XYZ file of C-alpha atoms in Angstrom:
689
model
C -192.978 95.883 -12.557
C -195.825 97.776 -14.050
C -195.252 101.492 -14.594
C -191.630 101.325 -13.233
C -188.097 100.332 -14.170
C -187.776 97.997 -11.245
C -187.247 94.300 -11.615
C -190.188 92.238 -10.642
C -189.334 90.171 -7.515
C -189.288 86.324 -7.813
C -192.693 84.789 -7.753
C -193.823 81.256 -6.859
C -195.885 79.641 -9.798
C -197.972 76.553 -9.404
C -196.261 73.512 -10.949
C -192.837 75.028 -10.663
C -190.364 74.068 -7.964
C -188.168 77.139 -8.310
C -189.093 80.839 -8.119
C -189.822 82.589 -11.364
C -188.833 86.145 -12.376
C -191.364 87.674 -14.669
C -189.932 89.813 -17.530
C -190.818 91.099 -20.912
C -187.224 90.471 -22.064
C -188.163 87.667 -24.364
C -190.811 89.853 -26.076
C -188.476 92.928 -26.256
C -185.117 91.637 -27.283
C -186.028 90.307 -30.710
C -186.954 93.992 -31.755
C -183.937 95.215 -33.657
C -184.821 99.036 -33.211
C -184.798 98.649 -29.373
C -181.438 96.679 -29.572
C -179.739 99.397 -31.690
C -181.071 102.121 -29.464
C -179.802 100.241 -26.337
C -176.361 99.756 -27.884
C -176.172 103.451 -28.903
C -176.999 104.619 -25.310
C -174.365 102.273 -23.942
C -171.655 103.681 -26.293
C -172.570 107.233 -25.654
C -172.316 106.592 -21.912
C -168.876 105.034 -22.402
C -167.636 107.896 -24.354
C -168.937 110.350 -21.810
C -167.274 108.626 -18.911
C -163.966 108.423 -20.811
C -164.068 112.119 -21.524
C -164.695 112.940 -17.904
C -161.915 110.590 -16.836
C -159.385 112.149 -19.089
C -160.177 115.498 -17.649
C -159.790 114.278 -14.143
C -156.378 112.588 -14.957
C -155.085 116.152 -15.618
C -155.424 116.802 -11.751
C -153.049 113.846 -10.855
C -150.141 116.217 -11.428
C -150.826 117.471 -7.970
C -150.646 114.109 -6.388
C -147.446 114.921 -4.423
C -149.676 116.983 -2.123
C -151.589 114.054 -0.837
C -149.474 110.904 -1.533
C -146.636 111.909 1.007
C -146.777 112.587 4.637
C -145.985 116.206 5.299
C -144.430 115.839 8.673
C -142.195 112.835 7.892
C -141.142 113.952 4.508
C -140.119 117.589 5.724
C -138.388 116.173 8.861
C -136.267 113.934 6.573
C -135.419 116.920 4.530
C -134.510 119.007 7.417
C -132.285 116.258 8.932
C -129.904 116.827 6.014
C -129.216 120.363 7.317
C -129.939 122.052 3.938
C -129.161 125.678 3.156
C -131.872 128.316 3.077
C -131.686 128.253 -0.735
C -132.759 124.689 -0.690
C -135.653 125.609 1.558
C -136.552 128.379 -0.839
C -136.392 126.115 -3.813
C -138.866 123.645 -2.094
C -141.290 126.350 -0.939
C -141.230 128.043 -4.279
C -142.148 124.628 -5.826
C -145.382 124.494 -3.602
C -146.053 128.244 -4.317
C -145.972 127.691 -8.015
C -148.220 124.817 -7.547
C -150.783 127.133 -5.771
C -150.607 129.518 -8.652
C -151.165 126.668 -11.034
C -154.203 125.504 -9.216
C -155.692 129.008 -9.240
C -155.405 128.988 -12.982
C -157.289 125.809 -13.419
C -160.806 125.802 -14.794
C -163.213 125.109 -11.844
C -166.273 124.226 -13.799
C -166.763 121.951 -16.910
C -169.663 120.645 -18.730
C -169.438 117.163 -20.353
C -172.725 116.684 -22.282
C -175.197 115.818 -19.439
C -172.554 115.874 -16.626
C -171.573 119.148 -14.956
C -168.242 119.078 -13.020
C -167.669 121.363 -10.022
C -163.939 121.263 -9.188
C -163.863 124.239 -6.885
C -163.665 122.036 -3.699
C -160.872 120.159 -5.158
C -158.871 123.274 -5.986
C -159.353 124.777 -2.503
C -158.250 121.573 -0.833
C -155.126 121.470 -3.205
C -154.297 125.117 -2.231
C -154.752 124.590 1.480
C -152.471 121.506 1.196
C -149.721 123.309 -0.652
C -149.836 126.068 1.857
C -149.420 123.422 4.623
C -146.367 122.159 3.037
C -144.981 125.737 2.823
C -145.731 126.528 6.567
C -144.248 123.141 7.596
C -141.011 123.899 5.635
C -141.073 127.389 6.964
C -141.175 126.387 10.532
C -138.281 123.844 10.145
C -136.265 126.603 8.542
C -137.062 129.092 11.128
C -135.931 126.854 14.007
C -132.199 126.576 13.240
C -131.991 130.179 11.821
C -133.521 131.557 15.097
C -131.018 129.605 17.112
C -128.097 130.743 14.949
C -129.324 134.367 15.131
C -129.413 134.510 18.888
C -126.071 132.605 19.197
C -124.414 135.237 16.970
C -125.863 137.926 19.155
C -124.609 136.411 22.255
C -121.187 135.840 20.743
C -120.961 139.423 19.648
C -122.072 140.632 23.163
C -119.396 138.373 24.832
C -116.654 139.787 22.438
C -117.910 143.299 23.281
C -117.600 142.568 27.019
C -114.097 141.268 26.568
C -113.091 144.553 24.849
C -114.191 146.528 27.814
C -111.452 145.093 30.049
C -108.695 147.359 31.186
C -105.540 145.305 31.019
C -103.381 145.586 34.077
C -101.303 142.508 33.415
C -99.796 140.729 30.439
C -102.419 137.948 30.587
C -105.198 140.460 30.599
C -103.502 142.198 27.654
C -103.295 139.024 25.768
C -106.936 138.436 26.452
C -107.902 141.772 25.003
C -105.590 141.496 22.089
C -106.765 138.000 21.453
C -110.335 139.262 21.300
C -109.243 141.950 18.926
C -107.469 139.376 16.722
C -110.521 137.011 16.889
C -112.806 139.784 15.734
C -110.472 140.597 12.962
C -110.115 137.052 11.939
C -113.882 136.189 12.084
C -114.937 139.148 9.985
C -115.755 137.178 6.894
C -117.498 134.356 8.701
C -119.714 136.627 10.740
C -120.716 138.710 7.672
C -121.552 135.469 5.855
C -123.499 134.189 8.792
C -125.678 137.371 9.363
C -126.175 137.580 5.524
C -127.427 133.903 5.579
C -129.651 134.680 8.458
C -131.075 137.841 6.908
C -131.744 135.924 3.542
C -133.416 133.120 5.469
C -135.819 135.505 7.227
C -136.404 137.306 3.842
C -137.429 133.835 2.398
C -139.817 133.218 5.338
C -141.289 136.737 4.890
C -141.874 135.954 1.092
C -143.749 132.847 1.905
C -145.656 134.519 4.795
C -144.240 132.230 7.533
C -145.074 133.756 10.946
C -141.910 134.593 13.118
C -141.494 136.471 16.424
C -141.110 140.245 16.617
C -138.028 139.918 18.554
C -136.414 137.931 15.844
C -137.406 140.518 13.079
C -136.038 143.356 15.215
C -132.638 141.526 15.859
C -132.399 140.561 12.136
C -132.818 144.122 11.222
C -129.987 145.438 13.360
C -127.565 142.399 13.630
C -125.355 143.818 10.881
C -125.201 147.212 12.752
C -124.251 145.338 16.024
C -121.404 143.678 14.120
C -120.127 146.988 12.536
C -120.180 148.692 15.867
C -118.185 145.787 17.373
C -115.636 145.818 14.574
C -115.120 149.707 14.944
C -114.864 149.330 18.721
C -112.090 146.560 18.351
C -110.124 148.859 16.053
C -110.372 151.766 18.452
C -109.315 149.632 21.384
C -106.484 148.246 19.321
C -105.201 151.723 18.764
C -105.610 152.698 22.264
C -103.317 149.775 23.346
C -100.414 150.788 21.311
C -98.287 152.155 24.192
C -99.358 149.269 26.453
C -98.211 146.653 23.840
C -94.852 148.416 23.736
C -94.363 148.032 27.385
C -95.025 144.283 27.222
C -92.668 143.490 24.254
C -89.750 143.009 26.700
C -91.744 140.804 28.887
C -92.695 138.557 25.930
C -88.945 138.424 24.854
C -87.977 137.288 28.279
C -90.681 134.565 28.258
C -89.305 133.478 24.872
C -85.829 133.181 26.334
C -87.196 131.196 29.346
C -89.172 128.968 27.003
C -86.153 128.270 24.834
C -84.011 127.301 27.840
C -86.846 125.031 29.053
C -87.241 123.592 25.468
C -83.476 122.847 25.404
C -83.605 120.887 28.684
C -86.656 118.945 27.546
C -85.113 118.207 24.114
C -82.093 116.815 25.876
C -84.180 114.642 28.161
C -86.298 113.504 25.235
C -83.347 112.498 23.252
C -81.464 110.812 26.149
C -84.300 109.250 28.155
C -87.420 109.546 26.054
C -89.412 106.715 24.442
C -87.032 106.599 21.533
C -83.908 106.169 23.617
C -84.792 103.123 25.608
C -82.952 100.585 23.472
C -84.581 97.206 23.441
C -86.481 97.897 26.728
C -89.764 98.580 24.852
C -91.749 98.038 28.010
C -90.009 101.042 29.698
C -90.532 103.029 26.449
C -94.187 102.296 26.583
C -94.348 103.466 30.145
C -92.556 106.814 29.646
C -94.400 107.399 26.435
C -97.460 108.789 28.188
C -95.415 111.135 30.404
C -93.303 112.574 27.403
C -96.496 113.007 25.365
C -98.053 115.141 28.131
C -94.855 117.106 28.523
C -94.521 117.700 24.876
C -98.159 118.801 24.657
C -97.290 121.444 27.328
C -94.226 122.510 25.350
C -96.386 122.752 22.191
C -98.959 124.776 24.052
C -96.435 127.082 25.491
C -94.931 127.677 21.963
C -98.423 128.373 20.638
C -99.043 130.815 23.498
C -95.864 132.661 22.792
C -96.562 132.659 18.988
C -99.939 134.174 19.722
C -98.367 136.795 21.908
C -95.734 137.625 19.296
C -98.545 137.881 16.762
C -100.550 140.166 19.085
C -97.505 142.410 19.822
C -96.531 142.429 16.060
C -93.242 140.653 16.830
C -91.606 138.294 14.374
C -92.732 134.662 15.042
C -89.974 132.641 16.597
C -89.347 129.230 14.999
C -88.403 126.207 17.195
C -86.890 123.342 15.183
C -86.473 121.110 18.142
C -90.331 121.244 18.801
C -91.000 120.373 15.195
C -88.457 117.460 15.346
C -89.812 116.104 18.543
C -93.437 116.346 17.248
C -92.299 114.380 14.174
C -90.556 111.808 16.246
C -93.258 111.530 18.743
C -95.828 110.910 16.023
C -93.623 108.081 14.660
C -93.044 106.688 18.133
C -96.742 106.762 18.788
C -97.367 104.606 15.709
C -94.566 102.190 16.698
C -95.720 101.748 20.284
C -99.282 101.301 19.090
C -98.115 98.240 17.092
C -96.077 97.155 20.153
C -98.999 97.560 22.452
C -101.324 95.605 20.165
C -98.795 92.910 19.864
C -98.275 92.728 23.680
C -101.990 92.536 24.171
C -102.301 89.755 21.724
C -99.334 88.008 23.439
C -101.080 88.330 26.729
C -104.196 86.808 25.303
C -102.188 84.000 23.745
C -100.400 83.317 27.145
C -103.623 82.019 28.444
C -103.864 79.521 25.725
C -103.465 75.949 27.288
C -100.343 74.102 26.328
C -102.538 71.115 25.178
C -104.382 73.465 22.860
C -101.340 74.943 21.255
C -102.092 76.403 17.858
C -98.855 77.230 16.080
C -100.677 78.422 12.922
C -102.667 81.061 14.708
C -99.533 82.387 16.476
C -97.580 82.389 13.186
C -100.297 84.302 11.459
C -100.689 86.682 14.253
C -97.022 87.696 14.520
C -96.682 87.958 10.765
C -99.573 90.404 10.765
C -97.766 92.528 13.336
C -94.519 92.466 11.421
C -96.513 93.426 8.316
C -98.117 96.330 10.218
C -94.744 97.589 11.275
C -93.377 97.377 7.749
C -96.419 99.359 6.489
C -95.261 102.406 8.430
C -93.439 105.255 6.554
C -89.782 104.854 5.796
C -88.838 107.626 8.210
C -90.855 106.030 11.084
C -89.157 102.671 10.416
C -85.782 104.359 10.553
C -86.263 105.090 14.166
C -84.201 102.885 16.607
C -87.345 101.654 18.429
C -88.733 100.272 15.261
C -85.597 98.302 14.678
C -85.676 96.896 18.129
C -89.496 96.092 17.830
C -88.968 94.299 14.597
C -86.162 92.304 16.077
C -88.232 91.400 19.006
C -91.161 90.190 16.892
C -88.795 88.198 14.680
C -87.284 86.587 17.755
C -90.923 85.582 18.736
C -91.533 84.256 15.353
C -88.326 82.143 15.406
C -89.316 80.843 18.881
C -92.611 79.399 17.462
C -90.827 76.346 15.809
C -89.187 75.681 19.238
C -92.669 75.525 20.795
C -93.562 72.935 18.160
C -90.344 71.023 19.069
C -91.294 71.203 22.736
C -94.658 69.717 21.809
C -92.986 66.504 20.774
C -94.491 63.501 22.526
C -90.932 62.295 23.267
C -90.552 64.809 26.152
C -91.056 63.580 29.689
C -91.023 65.229 33.031
C -87.263 64.792 33.230
C -86.767 66.736 30.130
C -88.931 69.639 31.405
C -86.915 69.642 34.661
C -83.715 69.716 32.629
C -85.154 72.594 30.581
C -85.992 74.511 33.634
C -82.492 73.930 35.156
C -80.626 74.965 32.066
C -82.752 78.048 31.353
C -83.112 79.186 35.015
C -86.901 79.048 34.978
C -89.502 77.219 37.083
C -92.995 76.115 36.367
C -95.315 73.103 36.816
C -96.395 70.928 33.976
C -99.958 69.890 34.351
C -103.260 70.116 32.530
C -103.547 73.935 33.335
C -100.225 74.729 32.011
C -100.353 77.692 29.626
C -98.086 79.395 27.099
C -97.251 82.253 29.644
C -94.294 80.210 31.124
C -93.158 79.469 27.579
C -93.143 83.172 26.543
C -91.358 84.126 29.826
C -88.615 81.598 29.009
C -87.655 83.609 25.853
C -87.100 80.359 23.896
C -85.031 81.961 21.064
C -82.309 82.539 23.648
C -82.123 78.818 24.332
C -82.465 77.362 20.939
C -79.437 75.181 21.244
C -80.483 73.922 24.706
C -83.916 73.037 23.410
C -82.452 71.377 20.322
C -80.289 69.201 22.478
C -83.072 68.260 24.875
C -85.490 67.479 22.145
C -82.921 65.315 20.285
C -82.166 63.525 23.434
C -85.868 63.026 24.150
C -86.422 61.611 20.619
C -83.451 59.213 20.971
C -84.568 58.245 24.421
C -88.128 57.728 23.175
C -86.679 55.220 20.708
C -84.889 53.443 23.473
C -88.051 53.663 25.643
C -90.074 52.079 23.070
C -87.561 49.347 22.524
C -87.556 48.671 26.182
C -91.247 48.692 26.321
C -91.431 46.256 23.392
C -88.987 43.891 25.245
C -91.031 44.184 28.462
C -94.359 43.632 26.658
C -92.819 40.627 24.719
C -91.825 38.951 27.944
C -94.891 39.976 29.915
C -97.032 38.089 27.445
C -94.786 35.221 26.117
C -95.826 31.792 27.465
C -94.414 28.263 27.396
C -96.194 25.665 25.222
C -97.006 22.983 27.800
C -98.173 19.598 26.291
C -99.204 16.473 28.019
C -96.691 13.633 28.139
C -97.921 10.172 27.186
C -96.303 6.744 27.665
C -98.280 4.735 25.244
C -101.873 5.627 25.864
C -101.277 6.658 29.488
C -100.768 10.323 30.400
C -97.668 10.473 32.631
C -97.624 14.269 33.185
C -96.764 17.528 31.217
C -93.656 18.611 29.537
C -92.542 21.899 27.741
C -93.075 22.143 23.973
C -90.556 23.464 21.596
C -88.548 26.291 22.893
C -86.359 27.185 19.748
C -88.418 30.263 18.993
C -88.332 31.407 22.662
C -84.540 31.036 22.788
C -84.292 32.956 19.430
C -86.320 35.762 21.054
C -84.119 35.722 24.037
C -80.995 36.114 21.885
C -82.531 38.929 19.707
C -83.823 40.891 22.733
C -80.584 40.449 24.515
C -78.757 41.903 21.488
C -81.172 44.741 21.285
C -80.694 45.555 24.955
C -76.975 45.435 24.589
C -77.129 47.757 21.589
C -79.461 50.179 23.728
C -77.090 50.034 26.711
C -74.265 51.258 24.336
C -76.190 54.442 23.425
C -75.230 57.621 25.131
C -78.966 58.458 25.594
C -79.548 55.333 27.667
C -79.181 57.141 30.972
C -82.823 57.148 32.132
C -83.158 53.457 31.293
C -79.816 52.007 32.089
C -81.053 50.381 35.296
C -84.069 48.857 33.462
C -81.939 47.614 30.654
C -79.341 46.079 32.905
C -82.038 44.341 34.853
C -83.645 42.917 31.798
C -80.272 41.815 30.506
C -79.832 39.934 33.816
C -83.393 38.580 33.587
C -83.073 37.414 29.888
C -79.749 35.750 30.802
C -81.385 33.988 33.597
C -84.364 33.001 31.446
C -82.054 31.636 28.801
C -80.028 29.685 31.312
C -83.074 28.391 33.207
C -84.708 27.276 29.996
C -81.538 25.413 28.893
C -81.272 23.677 32.285
C -85.052 23.019 32.254
C -84.822 21.228 28.852
C -81.877 19.140 30.052
C -83.811 18.192 33.252
C -86.901 17.419 31.041
C -84.969 15.138 28.667
C -83.442 13.218 31.587
C -86.766 12.917 33.299
C -88.450 11.567 30.287
C -85.648 8.951 29.673
C -85.477 7.782 33.284
C -89.216 7.960 33.726
C -89.827 5.372 31.256
C -87.232 3.206 33.045
C -87.963 3.554 36.685
C -91.806 3.846 36.528
C -93.771 0.778 35.669
C -90.847 -1.474 34.919
C -88.844 -4.289 36.737
C -85.765 -2.147 36.960
C -87.151 -0.354 40.065
C -87.190 -3.691 41.846
C -83.460 -4.288 40.803
C -82.489 -0.673 41.761
C -84.659 0.055 44.741
C -82.463 2.792 46.024
C -82.185 4.655 42.713
C -85.852 4.115 42.007
C -86.692 5.666 45.349
C -84.569 8.618 44.468
C -86.151 9.063 41.119
C -89.531 8.957 42.681
C -88.642 11.962 44.787
C -87.131 13.754 41.590
C -90.240 12.767 39.597
C -92.602 14.318 42.269
C -90.617 17.582 42.371
C -90.479 17.841 38.429
C -94.112 17.258 38.298
C -94.812 19.952 40.886
C -92.735 22.448 38.669
C -94.733 21.455 35.626
C -98.085 21.587 37.394
C -97.240 25.173 38.468
C -96.198 25.915 34.826
C -99.479 24.562 33.567
C -101.475 26.867 35.874
C -99.295 29.970 34.864
C -97.231 29.293 31.671
C -95.791 32.823 31.596
C -92.141 32.450 30.805
C -90.962 35.399 32.841
C -92.937 34.270 35.947
C -91.745 30.563 35.559
C -88.153 31.348 34.994
C -87.679 34.141 37.526
C -89.313 32.297 40.422
C -86.764 32.689 43.260
C -84.183 29.801 43.208
C -85.872 28.214 40.251
C -82.625 27.817 38.286
C -80.783 26.325 41.381
C -83.783 23.956 41.964
C -83.582 22.793 38.414
C -79.798 22.424 38.562
C -80.240 20.280 41.619
C -82.801 18.076 39.917
C -80.372 17.845 36.931
C -77.507 16.743 39.291
C -79.888 14.208 41.043
C -81.089 12.851 37.663
C -77.419 12.594 36.619
C -76.661 10.481 39.581
C -79.561 8.257 38.813
C -78.311 8.022 35.371
C -74.831 7.136 36.693
C -76.222 4.401 38.991
C -78.179 3.045 36.084
C -75.073 2.991 33.929
C -73.163 1.215 36.617
C -75.936 -1.328 36.865
C -75.916 -1.891 33.154
C -72.018 -2.254 33.236
C -72.300 -4.882 35.761
C -74.662 -6.796 33.637
C -72.391 -6.437 30.553
C -69.447 -7.608 32.694
C -71.429 -10.762 33.753
C -72.418 -11.403 30.152
C -70.125 -9.500 27.694
C -72.450 -10.226 24.842
C -74.596 -7.410 26.231
C -71.910 -4.997 24.987
C -73.161 -5.444 21.584
C -76.507 -3.922 22.293
C -77.386 -0.367 23.387
C -78.336 0.812 26.840
C -82.011 1.027 25.909
C -82.045 -2.488 24.368
C -80.324 -3.892 27.336
C -82.774 -2.127 29.698
C -85.683 -3.472 27.589
C -84.396 -6.881 28.125
C -83.548 -6.506 31.837
C -86.819 -4.596 32.589
C -89.100 -7.190 30.808
C -90.581 -10.208 32.461
C -91.163 -11.798 29.113
C -88.386 -14.238 28.094
C -89.246 -13.854 24.342
C -88.139 -10.211 24.453
C -84.513 -11.435 23.926
C -85.375 -12.687 20.453
C -85.125 -9.565 18.616
C -81.576 -8.756 19.960
C -80.035 -12.339 19.354
C -78.788 -11.381 15.982
C -76.669 -8.572 17.453
C -75.291 -10.654 20.226
C -74.550 -13.857 18.201
C -73.613 -14.075 14.628
C -75.779 -16.461 12.513
C -78.245 -17.351 15.261
C -81.716 -16.251 14.303
C -83.712 -17.324 17.412
C -83.684 -19.322 20.662
C -85.750 -22.223 21.695
C -86.429 -21.530 25.312
C -87.203 -24.191 28.012
C -87.161 -21.780 30.729
C -89.156 -23.695 33.420
C -86.665 -26.511 33.909
C -83.705 -24.364 33.406
C -84.976 -21.841 35.895
C -85.098 -24.579 38.574
C -81.607 -26.022 37.807
C -79.498 -22.935 37.422
C -79.297 -19.441 38.793
C -77.709 -18.149 35.533
C -79.913 -16.204 33.238
C -82.504 -18.236 31.602
C -81.867 -16.961 28.257
C -78.309 -18.103 28.214
C -78.808 -21.822 29.063
C -79.551 -23.214 25.649
C -78.714 -21.962 22.269
C -79.880 -23.713 19.067
């Protein structure tokens, strides 16, 4: 804009859609002199700013004053419980920083720029002083507490020295105080020197503290010196009193020695190390003897302190040292035992169906390893020997658990196991390992081995019996329709050879099982099945005989002329035929072999039918013999051929048999009508050509 260095605001110009910014740039920039001057100005400004920045970078050395939080940083430092020297080192660091800031140049001219750094320096000094005061207050807090604690301790000791001992206990108290003062001399001196140095440090850095603190710091060393002198004076004054109590102390030592002898004897005879393999009892008495031994040790220490106070020689008690050593070893052993018992108690809640042998094995191996990792002296104790034996027995019982997990075991085996081991439990889905652990299986390894072996053998027999039962529960007769020509005349059994082979094989298997000494639980079943298979075999044999006779006679008596010639026998056969067809009809409905053959009185019924069919057969044979006697030429043909002639109403049926009855006769010329009227003799015998 005219007369200024401000940009001209955008203007709307006729004929232009967008706003236009008026500028003389196009007229100015081609001027080389102006461009050179502008570039020089820009470069000079950059050099000036760079110089100023380099000077300011120098002040970043104090960045710790503003980058970190004073409270958080110092509290973390104080939490490490540093010594006063570390506090002094930290505060000295900030004090030096203040001095450095004071020596900094506060004003600087960079060409056209004038730097005033005085506010920055003042802020840095104030920040450094804040750090120093923060550290000082954190140092003052524990030092003040230690100072007043030391004062109270010295006052208490001084009060204890003021007692006038009228008894041995009071004398021991005073002498103990004197001994404590003498023993703590170095520690107290170090404490109050540290306290004094800490307050000197606070004073150097002008950290404000209370007047009472300064007064106490100034005289704390004098208080200690006075207490030390007082203790020495009291000690000298008690020389005669100590002499009078020497005999009392010796008497107490004698009483303690006698008491120790009684306890040592009890410890060795009835203590936790003398319980044999009754580790549970040892664990029970362990606590009692630990407490009693602690009392013995405390009494020994009390007498030792008294001896020390009275300037007597310190009595040594080897029994106490020995019992302490043994007790420490027993403590380690019973710790392993207790852990193992706890684990065993946890395992005892494991369901039998969830038995995890690997987990149990790894657990007991870990306990045995823990015991073996104890020192040689500890493992030499009798209790360690019994504990290791107990855990090895448990480890050896685990394979027996696996044996008892065998699928062959039945309720009868568990009952036998309970009877032979004298235990009692109930096998169900909630059965746990607790009963197994209580049984102490390692003591009954032979019993378990016998029972499991018997169970496995019995399982083999059981499977064999089940296989036989399953076979005959499912095996069926093959029933086929019986045709005479194209006419169905009923049903008959198919081939039974395979059935009879199975009967023989299973009968032999059952006989072999019955001969085993492990057959006891299945003897009744096997004997019953032997009877059943024998009955099935005999029934099938009779059945097939009846079927063959029925098929033979059925073709003769049913639908032929023989029934008219043997009406009595035909009537009997009709009755037999009806009964046989009833049996076969029932078989068709249920062809299971066991059901069909073991029907009550089925064998007797079939034997009766066989006998009836035999009688029909005999009557038929007698009838045929009568015909042969009437015409001997019939002896030259078989029964079936003769029956075919006698049972046929067609005279020409004789033609095929003529050659057998007469030599050199090929056929007959029959004139049966005339002959039939003239002679009662068989028509086929009247004329021969």
